[in-house]
Tab-separated table of C-alpha atoms and ligand atoms in Angstrom:
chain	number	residue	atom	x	y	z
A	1	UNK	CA	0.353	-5.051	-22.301
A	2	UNK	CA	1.966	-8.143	-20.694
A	3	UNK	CA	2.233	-7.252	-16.843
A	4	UNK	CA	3.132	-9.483	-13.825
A	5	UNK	CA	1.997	-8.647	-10.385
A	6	UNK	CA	4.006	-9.389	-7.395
A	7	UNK	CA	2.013	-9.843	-3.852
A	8	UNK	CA	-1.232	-10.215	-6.117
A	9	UNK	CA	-3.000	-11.921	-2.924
A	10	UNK	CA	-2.431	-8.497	-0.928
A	11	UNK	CA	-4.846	-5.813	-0.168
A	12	UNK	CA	-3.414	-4.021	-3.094
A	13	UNK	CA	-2.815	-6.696	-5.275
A	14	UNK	CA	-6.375	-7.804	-5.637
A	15	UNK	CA	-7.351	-4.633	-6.506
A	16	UNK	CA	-5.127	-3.642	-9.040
A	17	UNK	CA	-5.770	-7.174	-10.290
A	18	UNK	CA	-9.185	-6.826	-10.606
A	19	UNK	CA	-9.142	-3.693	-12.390
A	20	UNK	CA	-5.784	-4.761	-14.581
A	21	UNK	CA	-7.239	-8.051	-16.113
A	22	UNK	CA	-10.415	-6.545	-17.778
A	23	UNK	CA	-7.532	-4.831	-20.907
A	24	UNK	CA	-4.192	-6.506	-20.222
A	25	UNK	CA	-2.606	-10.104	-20.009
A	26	UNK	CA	-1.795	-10.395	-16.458
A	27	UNK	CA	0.261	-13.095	-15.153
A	28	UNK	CA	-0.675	-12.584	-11.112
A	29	UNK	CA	1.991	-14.074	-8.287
A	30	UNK	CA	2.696	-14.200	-4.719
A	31	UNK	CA	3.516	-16.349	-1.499
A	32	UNK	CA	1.159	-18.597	-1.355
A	33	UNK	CA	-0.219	-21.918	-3.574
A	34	UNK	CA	-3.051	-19.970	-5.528
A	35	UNK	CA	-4.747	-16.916	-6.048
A	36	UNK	CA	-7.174	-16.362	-3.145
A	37	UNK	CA	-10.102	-14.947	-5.204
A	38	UNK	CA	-9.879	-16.346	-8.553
A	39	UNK	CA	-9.074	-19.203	-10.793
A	40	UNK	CA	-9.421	-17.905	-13.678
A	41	UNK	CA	-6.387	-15.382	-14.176
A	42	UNK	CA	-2.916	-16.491	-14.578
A	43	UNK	CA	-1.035	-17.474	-11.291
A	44	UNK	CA	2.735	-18.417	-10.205
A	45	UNK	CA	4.280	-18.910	-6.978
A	46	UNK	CA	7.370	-16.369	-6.471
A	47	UNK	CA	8.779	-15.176	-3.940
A	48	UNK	CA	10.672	-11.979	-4.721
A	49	UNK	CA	13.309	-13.403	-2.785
A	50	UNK	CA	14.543	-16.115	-4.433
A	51	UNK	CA	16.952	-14.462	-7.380
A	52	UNK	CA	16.838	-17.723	-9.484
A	53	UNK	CA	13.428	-17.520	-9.641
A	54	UNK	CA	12.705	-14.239	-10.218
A	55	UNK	CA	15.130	-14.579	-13.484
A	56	UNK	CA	13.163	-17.940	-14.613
A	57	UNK	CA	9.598	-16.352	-14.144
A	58	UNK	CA	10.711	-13.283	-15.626
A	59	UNK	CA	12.710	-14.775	-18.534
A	60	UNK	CA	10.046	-17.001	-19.285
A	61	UNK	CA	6.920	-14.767	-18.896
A	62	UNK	CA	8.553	-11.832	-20.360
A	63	UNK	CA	6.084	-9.304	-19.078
A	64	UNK	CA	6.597	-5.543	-20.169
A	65	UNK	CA	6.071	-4.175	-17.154
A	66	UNK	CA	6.332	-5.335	-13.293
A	67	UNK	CA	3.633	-4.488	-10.757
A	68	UNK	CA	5.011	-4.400	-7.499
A	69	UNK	CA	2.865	-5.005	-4.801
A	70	UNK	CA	4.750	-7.634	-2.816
A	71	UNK	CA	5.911	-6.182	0.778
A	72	UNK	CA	6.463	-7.143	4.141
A	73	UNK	CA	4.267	-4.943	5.521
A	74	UNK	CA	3.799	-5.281	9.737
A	75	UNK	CA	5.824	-2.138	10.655
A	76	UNK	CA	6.110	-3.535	14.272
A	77	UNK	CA	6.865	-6.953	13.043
A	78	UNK	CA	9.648	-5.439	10.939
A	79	UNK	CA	11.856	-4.094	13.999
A	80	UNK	CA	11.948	-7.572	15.473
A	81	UNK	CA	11.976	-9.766	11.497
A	82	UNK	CA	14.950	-7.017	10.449
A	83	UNK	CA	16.404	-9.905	7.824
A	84	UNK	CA	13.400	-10.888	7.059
A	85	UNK	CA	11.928	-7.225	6.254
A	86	UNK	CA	14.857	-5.857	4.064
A	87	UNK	CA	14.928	-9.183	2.402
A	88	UNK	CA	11.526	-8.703	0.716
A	89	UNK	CA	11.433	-4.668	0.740
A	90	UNK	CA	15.047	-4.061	-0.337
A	91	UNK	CA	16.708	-7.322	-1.514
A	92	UNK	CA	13.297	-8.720	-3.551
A	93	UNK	CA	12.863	-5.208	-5.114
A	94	UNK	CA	16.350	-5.348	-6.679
A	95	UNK	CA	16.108	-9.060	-7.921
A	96	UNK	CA	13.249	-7.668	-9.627
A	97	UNK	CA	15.643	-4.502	-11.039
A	98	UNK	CA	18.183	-7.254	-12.005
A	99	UNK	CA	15.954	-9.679	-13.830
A	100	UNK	CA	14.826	-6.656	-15.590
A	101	UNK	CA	17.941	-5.870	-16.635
A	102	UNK	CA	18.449	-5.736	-20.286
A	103	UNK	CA	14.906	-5.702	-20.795
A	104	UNK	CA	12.528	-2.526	-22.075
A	105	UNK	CA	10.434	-3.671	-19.418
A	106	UNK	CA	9.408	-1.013	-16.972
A	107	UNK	CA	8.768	-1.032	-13.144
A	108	UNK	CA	5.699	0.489	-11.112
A	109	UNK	CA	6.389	0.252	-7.406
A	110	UNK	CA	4.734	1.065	-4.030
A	111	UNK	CA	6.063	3.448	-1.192
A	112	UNK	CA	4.697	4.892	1.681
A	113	UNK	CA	4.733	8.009	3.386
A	114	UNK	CA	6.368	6.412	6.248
A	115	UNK	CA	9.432	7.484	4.330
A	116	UNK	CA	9.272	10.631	6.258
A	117	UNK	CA	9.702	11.255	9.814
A	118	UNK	CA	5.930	12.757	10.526
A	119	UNK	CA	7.164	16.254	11.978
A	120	UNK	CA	5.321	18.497	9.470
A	121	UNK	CA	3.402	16.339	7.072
A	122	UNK	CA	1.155	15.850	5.308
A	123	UNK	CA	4.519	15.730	2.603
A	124	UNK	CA	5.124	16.340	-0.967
A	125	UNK	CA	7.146	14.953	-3.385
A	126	UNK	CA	10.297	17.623	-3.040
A	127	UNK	CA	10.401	16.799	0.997
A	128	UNK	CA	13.364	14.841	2.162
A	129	UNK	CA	13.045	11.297	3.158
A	130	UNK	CA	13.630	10.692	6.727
A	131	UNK	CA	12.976	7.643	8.195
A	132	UNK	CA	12.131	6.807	11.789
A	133	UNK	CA	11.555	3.296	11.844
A	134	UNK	CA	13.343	0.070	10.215
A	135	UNK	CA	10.039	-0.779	7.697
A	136	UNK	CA	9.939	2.832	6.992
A	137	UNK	CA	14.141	2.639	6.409
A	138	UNK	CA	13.527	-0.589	3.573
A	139	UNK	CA	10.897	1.462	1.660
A	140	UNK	CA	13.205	3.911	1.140
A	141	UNK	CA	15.937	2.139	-0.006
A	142	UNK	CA	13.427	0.064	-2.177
A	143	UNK	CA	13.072	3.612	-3.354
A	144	UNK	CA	16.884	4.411	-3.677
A	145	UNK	CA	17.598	0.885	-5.387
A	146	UNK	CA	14.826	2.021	-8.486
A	147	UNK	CA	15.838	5.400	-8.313
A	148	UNK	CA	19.791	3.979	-9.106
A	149	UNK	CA	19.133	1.202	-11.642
A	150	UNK	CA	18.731	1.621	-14.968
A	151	UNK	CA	14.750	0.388	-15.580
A	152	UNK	CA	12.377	2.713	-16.664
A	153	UNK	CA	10.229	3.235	-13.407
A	154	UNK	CA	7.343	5.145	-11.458
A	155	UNK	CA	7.036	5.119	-7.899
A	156	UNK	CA	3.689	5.989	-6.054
A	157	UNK	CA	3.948	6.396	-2.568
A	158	UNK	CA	0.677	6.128	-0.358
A	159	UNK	CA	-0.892	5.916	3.268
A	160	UNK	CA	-3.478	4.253	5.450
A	161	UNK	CA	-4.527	1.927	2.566
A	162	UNK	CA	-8.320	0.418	3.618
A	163	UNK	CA	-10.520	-1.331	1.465
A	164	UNK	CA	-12.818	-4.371	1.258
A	165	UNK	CA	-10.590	-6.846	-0.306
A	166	UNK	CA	-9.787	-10.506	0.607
A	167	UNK	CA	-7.215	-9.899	2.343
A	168	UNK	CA	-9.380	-9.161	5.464
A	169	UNK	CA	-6.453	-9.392	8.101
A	170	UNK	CA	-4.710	-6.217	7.243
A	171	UNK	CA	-7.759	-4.183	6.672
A	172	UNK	CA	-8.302	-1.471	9.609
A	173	UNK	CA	-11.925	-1.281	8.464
A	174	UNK	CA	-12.885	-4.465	8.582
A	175	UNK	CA	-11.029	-4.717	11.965
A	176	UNK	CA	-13.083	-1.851	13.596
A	177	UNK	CA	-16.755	-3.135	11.979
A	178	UNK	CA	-15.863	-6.712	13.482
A	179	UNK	CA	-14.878	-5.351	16.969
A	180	UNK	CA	-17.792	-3.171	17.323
A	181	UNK	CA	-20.431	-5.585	15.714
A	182	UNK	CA	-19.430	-7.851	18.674
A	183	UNK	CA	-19.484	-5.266	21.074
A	184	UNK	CA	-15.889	-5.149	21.774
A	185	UNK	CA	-14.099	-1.782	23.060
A	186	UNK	CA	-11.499	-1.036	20.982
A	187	UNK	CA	-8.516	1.513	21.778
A	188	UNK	CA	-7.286	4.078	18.553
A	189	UNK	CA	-5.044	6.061	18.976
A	190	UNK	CA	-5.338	9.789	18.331
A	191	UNK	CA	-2.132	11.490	17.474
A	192	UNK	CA	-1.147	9.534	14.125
A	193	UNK	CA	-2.771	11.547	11.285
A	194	UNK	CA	-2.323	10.483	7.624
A	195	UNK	CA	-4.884	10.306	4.933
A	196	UNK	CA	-6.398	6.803	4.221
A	197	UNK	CA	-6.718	6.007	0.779
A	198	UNK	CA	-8.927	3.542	-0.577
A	199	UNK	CA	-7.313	0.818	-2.219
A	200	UNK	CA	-9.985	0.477	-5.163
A	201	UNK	CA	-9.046	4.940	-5.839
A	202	UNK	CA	-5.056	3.797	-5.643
A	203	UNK	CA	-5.990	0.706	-7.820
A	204	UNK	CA	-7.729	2.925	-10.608
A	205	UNK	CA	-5.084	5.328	-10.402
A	206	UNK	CA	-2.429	2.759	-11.108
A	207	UNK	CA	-4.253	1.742	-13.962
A	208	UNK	CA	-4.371	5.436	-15.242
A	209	UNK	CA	-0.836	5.725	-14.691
A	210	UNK	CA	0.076	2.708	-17.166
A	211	UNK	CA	-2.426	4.034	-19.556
A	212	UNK	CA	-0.905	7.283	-19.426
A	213	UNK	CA	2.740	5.953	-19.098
A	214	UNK	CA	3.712	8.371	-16.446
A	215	UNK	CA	7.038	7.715	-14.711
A	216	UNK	CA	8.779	9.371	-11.780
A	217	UNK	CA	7.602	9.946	-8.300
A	218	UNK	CA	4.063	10.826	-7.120
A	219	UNK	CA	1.796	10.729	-4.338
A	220	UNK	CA	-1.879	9.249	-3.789
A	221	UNK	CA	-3.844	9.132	-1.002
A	222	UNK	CA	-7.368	10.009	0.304
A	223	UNK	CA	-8.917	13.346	0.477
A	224	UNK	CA	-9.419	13.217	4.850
A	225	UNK	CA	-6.555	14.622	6.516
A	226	UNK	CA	-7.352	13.073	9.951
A	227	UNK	CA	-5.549	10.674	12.932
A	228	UNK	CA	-6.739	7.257	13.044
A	229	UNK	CA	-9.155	7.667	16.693
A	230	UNK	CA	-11.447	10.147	14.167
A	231	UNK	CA	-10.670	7.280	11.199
A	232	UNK	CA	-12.761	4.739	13.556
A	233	UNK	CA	-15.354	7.334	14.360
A	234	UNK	CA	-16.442	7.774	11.104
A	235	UNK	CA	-16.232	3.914	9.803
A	236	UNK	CA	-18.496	3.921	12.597
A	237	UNK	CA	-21.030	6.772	11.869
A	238	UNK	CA	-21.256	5.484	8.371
A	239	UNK	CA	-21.769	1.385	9.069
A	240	UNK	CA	-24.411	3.315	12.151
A	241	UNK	CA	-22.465	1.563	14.475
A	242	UNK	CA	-22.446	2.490	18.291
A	243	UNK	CA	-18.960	4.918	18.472
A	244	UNK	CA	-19.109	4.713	22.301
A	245	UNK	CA	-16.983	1.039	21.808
A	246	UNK	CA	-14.029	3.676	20.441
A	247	UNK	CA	-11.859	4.859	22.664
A	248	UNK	CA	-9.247	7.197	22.158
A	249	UNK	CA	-5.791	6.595	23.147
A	250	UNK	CA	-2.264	7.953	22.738
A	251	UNK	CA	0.939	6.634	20.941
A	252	UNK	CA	2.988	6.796	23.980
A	253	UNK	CA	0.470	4.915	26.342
A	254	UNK	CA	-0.756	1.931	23.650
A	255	UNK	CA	2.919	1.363	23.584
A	256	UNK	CA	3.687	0.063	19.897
A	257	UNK	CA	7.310	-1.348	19.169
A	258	UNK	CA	7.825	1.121	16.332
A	259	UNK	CA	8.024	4.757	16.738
A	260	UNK	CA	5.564	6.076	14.403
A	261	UNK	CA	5.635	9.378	12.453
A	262	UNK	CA	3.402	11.349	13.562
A	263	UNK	CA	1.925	13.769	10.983
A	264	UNK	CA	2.246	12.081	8.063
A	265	UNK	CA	-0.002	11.431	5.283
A	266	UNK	CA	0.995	12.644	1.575
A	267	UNK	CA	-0.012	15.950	-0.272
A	268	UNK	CA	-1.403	14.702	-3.880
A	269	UNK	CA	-1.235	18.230	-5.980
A	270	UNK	CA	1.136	16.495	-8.492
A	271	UNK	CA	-0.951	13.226	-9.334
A	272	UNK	CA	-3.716	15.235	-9.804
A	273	UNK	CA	-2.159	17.908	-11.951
A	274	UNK	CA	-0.343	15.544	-14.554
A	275	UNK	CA	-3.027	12.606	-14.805
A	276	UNK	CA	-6.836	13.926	-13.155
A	277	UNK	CA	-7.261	11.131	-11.168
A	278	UNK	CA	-9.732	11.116	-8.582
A	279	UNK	CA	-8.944	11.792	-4.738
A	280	UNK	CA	-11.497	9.764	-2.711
A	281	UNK	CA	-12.923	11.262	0.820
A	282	UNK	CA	-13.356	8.122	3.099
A	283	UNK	CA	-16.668	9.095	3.377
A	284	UNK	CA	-17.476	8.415	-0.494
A	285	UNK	CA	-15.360	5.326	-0.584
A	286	UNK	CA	-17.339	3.767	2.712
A	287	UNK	CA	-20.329	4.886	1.212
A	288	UNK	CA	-19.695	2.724	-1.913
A	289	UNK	CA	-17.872	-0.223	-0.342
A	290	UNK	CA	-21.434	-0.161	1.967
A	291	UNK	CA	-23.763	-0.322	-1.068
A	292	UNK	CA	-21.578	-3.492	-2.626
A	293	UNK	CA	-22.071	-5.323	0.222
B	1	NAP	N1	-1.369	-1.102	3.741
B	1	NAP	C1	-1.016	0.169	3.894
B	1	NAP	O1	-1.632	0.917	4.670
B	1	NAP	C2	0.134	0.730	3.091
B	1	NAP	C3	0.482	2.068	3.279
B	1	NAP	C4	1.520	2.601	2.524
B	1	NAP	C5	2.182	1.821	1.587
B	1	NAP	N2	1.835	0.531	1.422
B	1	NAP	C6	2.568	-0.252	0.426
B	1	NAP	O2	1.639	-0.706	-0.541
B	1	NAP	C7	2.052	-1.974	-1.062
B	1	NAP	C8	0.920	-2.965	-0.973
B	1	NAP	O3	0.534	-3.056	0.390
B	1	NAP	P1	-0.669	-3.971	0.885
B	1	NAP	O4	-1.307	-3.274	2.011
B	1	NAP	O5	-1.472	-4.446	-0.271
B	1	NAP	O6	0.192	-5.179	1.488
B	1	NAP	P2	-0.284	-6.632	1.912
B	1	NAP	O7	-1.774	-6.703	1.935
B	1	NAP	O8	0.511	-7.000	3.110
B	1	NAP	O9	0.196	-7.516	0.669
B	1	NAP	C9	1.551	-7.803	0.426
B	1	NAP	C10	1.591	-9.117	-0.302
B	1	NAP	O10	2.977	-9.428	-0.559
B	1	NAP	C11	3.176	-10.798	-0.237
B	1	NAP	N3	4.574	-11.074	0.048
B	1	NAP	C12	5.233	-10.990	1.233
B	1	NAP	N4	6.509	-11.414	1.091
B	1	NAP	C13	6.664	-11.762	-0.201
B	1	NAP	C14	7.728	-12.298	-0.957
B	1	NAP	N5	8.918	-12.572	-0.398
B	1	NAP	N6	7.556	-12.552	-2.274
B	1	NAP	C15	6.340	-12.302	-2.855
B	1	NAP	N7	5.288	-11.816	-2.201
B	1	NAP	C16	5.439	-11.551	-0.889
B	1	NAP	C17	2.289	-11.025	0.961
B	1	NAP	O11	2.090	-12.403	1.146
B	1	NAP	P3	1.836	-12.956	2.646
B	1	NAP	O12	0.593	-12.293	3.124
B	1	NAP	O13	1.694	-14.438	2.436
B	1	NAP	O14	3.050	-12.575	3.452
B	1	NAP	C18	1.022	-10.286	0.530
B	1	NAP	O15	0.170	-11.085	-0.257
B	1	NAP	C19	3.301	-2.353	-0.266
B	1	NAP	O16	4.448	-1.988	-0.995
B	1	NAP	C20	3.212	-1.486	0.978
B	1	NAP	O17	4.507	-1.217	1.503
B	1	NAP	C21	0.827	-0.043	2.150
């Protein structure tokens, strides 16, 4: 199958690259001048939001189905880059729907549970969308703008994603092995629970999706239903680094400039039902992403 991938250089991206180019023709694109961690598959500049080209790439390429990995994803960064957030979240998602347009090509797109206000998660498919801060409000109406148009399209919405791709700067793991490697105290907080989900699991399961050509709405995350302090803790037991440099904190006193749901995280029952995919624990996904080291 010809498939492009937006935001290919992203945590996700890479992944699903990776996996994606061993059985289809890929055309990978993003942001930036090249593909950070290989020259030998396809690349294009786009930015999703530039409409003209979106239609040139598109028309040109004339890939059966669109990857969509491309985000802006700082939640905090979003409240204060409004413009810039709902260009690339809402706006870049539906020059994507409109350069489809006319097409058979298909659309596989990335949520998040943040979606939901984190009152009584972990959440399921059925559960109202509520969100309670502005990146949270452009997923869903990324969401709402598939959900409207008239392209085939599956939506997988996940949480916590951690993994040990390129893209080192967005990657909580990494972040907590550097800190405590140096000996650095770092402050978690202990009242956000999700369930992280290891990019290369999300990765397989998008490739099991295509495979499978399942469309609609479904959820994927990790196995660990657990807040972020106990997240650290076990990155830690697992690399047998010292956990005394974790310390636990609260929302409310670290102070972050968007509110964050609470209990969130996503219930996967669905996913697993309709395509046996496999839910990773962090503890087995650490446990491999140690021994590839
Ligand atoms: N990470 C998580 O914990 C998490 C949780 C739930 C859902 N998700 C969703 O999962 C998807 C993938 O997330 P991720 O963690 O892989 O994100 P990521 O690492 O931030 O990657 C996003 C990629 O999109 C690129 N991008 C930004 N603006 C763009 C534009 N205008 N046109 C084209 N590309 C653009 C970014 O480039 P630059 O780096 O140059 O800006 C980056 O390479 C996103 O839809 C995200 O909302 C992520």
């Amino acid at each position: 199958m010809k498939i492009l991938i937006t935001g290919a250089n992203g945590m996700l991206g890479e992944k699903c690259t990776d996996i994606l180019a061993e059985k289809h023709e890929l055309l990978t694109t993003d942001l930036a001048d090249k593909l950070t961690y290989s020259n030998a598959i396809p690349y294009a500049v786009l930015d999703i939001t530039k409409s003209e080209s979106v239609n040139r790439l598109f028309s040109e390429y004339k890939p059966e189905l669109i990857l969509n990995c491309a985000a802006y994803t700082n939640v905090d960064g979003a409240e204060k880059n409004k413009e810039l957030a709902h260009g690339v979240n809402v706006d870049g998602v539906k020059n994507i729907l409109a350069a489809l347009s006319g097409t058979n090509a298909k659309i596989i797109h990335i949520s998040t549970d943040y979606v939901f206000d984190g009152a009584h998660g972990p959440y399921r498919e059925t559960d109202k969308p509520k969100p309670i801060n502005y990146y949270g409000m452009t997923k869903f109406l990324s969401e709402e703008a598939i959900r409207h148009s008239s392209i085939p399209w599956t939506i997988i919405r996940t949480n916590v994603i951690f993994g040990d791709s390129n893209f080192q700067e967005a990657s909580f793991v990494s972040w907590v092995l550097n800190k405590i490697t140096n000996r650095e105290t770092i402050r978690v907080v202990n009242d956000q629970f999700g369930n992280p989900t290891w990019a290369d699991g999300l990765a397989m399961t998008i490739d099991k999706i295509i495979d499978k050509q399942v469309s609609g709405l479904y959820h994927y995350a990790g196995s660990d239903y657990i807040n972020r302090f106990e997240f650290a803790l076990e990155i830690a037991s697992i690399y047998s680094l010292d956990p005394t440099f974790i310390r636990s904190i609260t929302t409310r006193t670290l102070g972050q400039l968007a509110p964050r749901p609470f209990k969130a995280g996503l219930i996967t029952d669905l996913i697993r039902k309709e395509t046996g995919v496999k839910i990773f624990s962090i503890k087995e996904a650490l446990t491999i992403m140690k021994g590839t080291e």
